[in-house]
Amino acid sequence: MFTDAEKRALLEIARAAVIAQVTGRLASDHGRSQDWGQTPAVRLPTGGQRDDWGQTPDVPLHTGASGAFVTLKRNGELRGCLGTLECRRPLEEEVARLAASTSHQDPRFEPVRSWELADLHFEVSVLGPLEAIDPRALDAFVIGRHGLVVEQGSRRGLLLPQVATEWKWNREEFLAHTCRKAGLPGDAWQRAASVYRFDAEVFGD
């Protein structure tokens, strides 16, 4: 579980990364330019002092996360969501990288524009490890607690736990939509596809 201070720190890092990507400035370097399309060197502010990241406490962040996703919303509508199932960097660096990428690399959306920044809301999902399940078992997963991954051959689809809650899906609908996210028929979970669940800690601003 993350503390409130850790959640605030990760959300501020995500926001600063998006601002830097969109405006071309690295917020923590007081205007020095950096290409956030590359993996940035991200740090938390130290000593609890205020700088361009905002008032962010100096807190140790968890390093055992299996994956992470960053979701952007504007006026209640999805504006981008990208993530990874394998964190290969410290979590704060992974969140910064994903936030910057989400602002301009989600193929479903146009890049975020500077005039949209004030209206953006941020959500971070930190994923636990994948667990193989038998989706036909009634206790295989819990709506609102678990996200799902469906995999068959080279195709893979993932939906975060909050998606099923937001759309008020039942178990079968959640499975079917995850299959379609993978580019598979909605009933692939009943046949050859492998299904996994994961826990996620989700928090937003």
Coordinates of C-alpha atoms in Angstrom, one line a residue, residues 95-169:
V95 CA 5.7 6.8 -14.1
A96 CA 7.4 9.8 -15.6
R97 CA 8.3 7.9 -18.8
L98 CA 4.8 6.5 -19.2
A99 CA 3.1 9.9 -18.5
A100 CA 5.2 11.6 -21.1
S101 CA 4.5 8.9 -23.6
T102 CA 0.8 8.9 -22.9
S103 CA 0.6 12.6 -23.7
H104 CA 1.7 12.1 -27.3
Q105 CA 2.0 8.4 -28.2
D106 CA -1.4 6.8 -27.5
P107 CA -2.4 6.0 -31.1
R108 CA -6.1 6.5 -30.3
F109 CA -5.7 10.2 -29.6
E110 CA -4.0 13.3 -30.9
P111 CA -1.1 14.6 -28.9
V112 CA -2.0 16.7 -25.8
R113 CA -1.9 20.4 -26.5
S114 CA -0.7 23.1 -24.1
W115 CA -4.1 24.6 -23.8
E116 CA -5.4 21.3 -22.4
L117 CA -2.9 21.0 -19.6
A118 CA -5.0 22.9 -17.0
D119 CA -8.0 20.5 -17.5
L120 CA -6.1 17.3 -17.3
H121 CA -6.6 14.8 -14.5
F122 CA -4.1 12.1 -13.7
E123 CA -4.5 8.5 -12.6
V124 CA -1.7 6.1 -11.7
S125 CA -2.2 2.3 -11.5
V126 CA 0.6 0.2 -10.0
L127 CA 0.2 -3.4 -10.9
G128 CA 1.1 -6.5 -9.0
P129 CA 2.3 -9.8 -10.6
L130 CA 0.2 -11.7 -13.1
E131 CA -1.6 -14.9 -11.9
A132 CA -2.9 -17.5 -14.3
I133 CA -6.5 -18.3 -13.7
D134 CA -9.3 -20.5 -14.9
P135 CA -11.9 -17.8 -15.9
R136 CA -14.7 -20.3 -15.5
A137 CA -14.2 -20.5 -11.8
L138 CA -16.5 -18.2 -9.8
D139 CA -13.6 -17.1 -7.5
A140 CA -11.1 -16.6 -10.4
F141 CA -11.3 -12.8 -10.1
V142 CA -13.3 -10.0 -8.5
I143 CA -14.8 -7.1 -10.4
G144 CA -13.3 -3.8 -9.1
R145 CA -10.3 -5.5 -7.5
H146 CA -8.6 -7.4 -10.3
G147 CA -7.5 -6.4 -13.8
L148 CA -7.4 -9.0 -16.6
V149 CA -4.9 -10.0 -19.3
V150 CA -5.9 -12.3 -22.2
E151 CA -3.2 -13.9 -24.3
Q152 CA -3.2 -16.1 -27.3
G153 CA -0.2 -16.5 -29.6
S154 CA 1.2 -13.1 -30.3
R155 CA -2.0 -11.3 -29.2
R156 CA -2.4 -9.8 -25.8
G157 CA -5.0 -7.5 -24.3
L158 CA -5.2 -5.9 -20.9
L159 CA -7.9 -4.0 -19.0
L160 CA -7.4 -2.3 -15.7
P161 CA -9.7 -3.2 -12.8
Q162 CA -11.3 0.3 -12.7
V163 CA -12.5 -0.1 -16.4
A164 CA -15.0 -2.9 -15.5
T165 CA -16.3 -0.8 -12.6
E166 CA -16.7 2.4 -14.7
W167 CA -18.6 0.5 -17.4
K168 CA -20.6 -1.6 -14.9
W169 CA -19.6 -4.8 -16.6

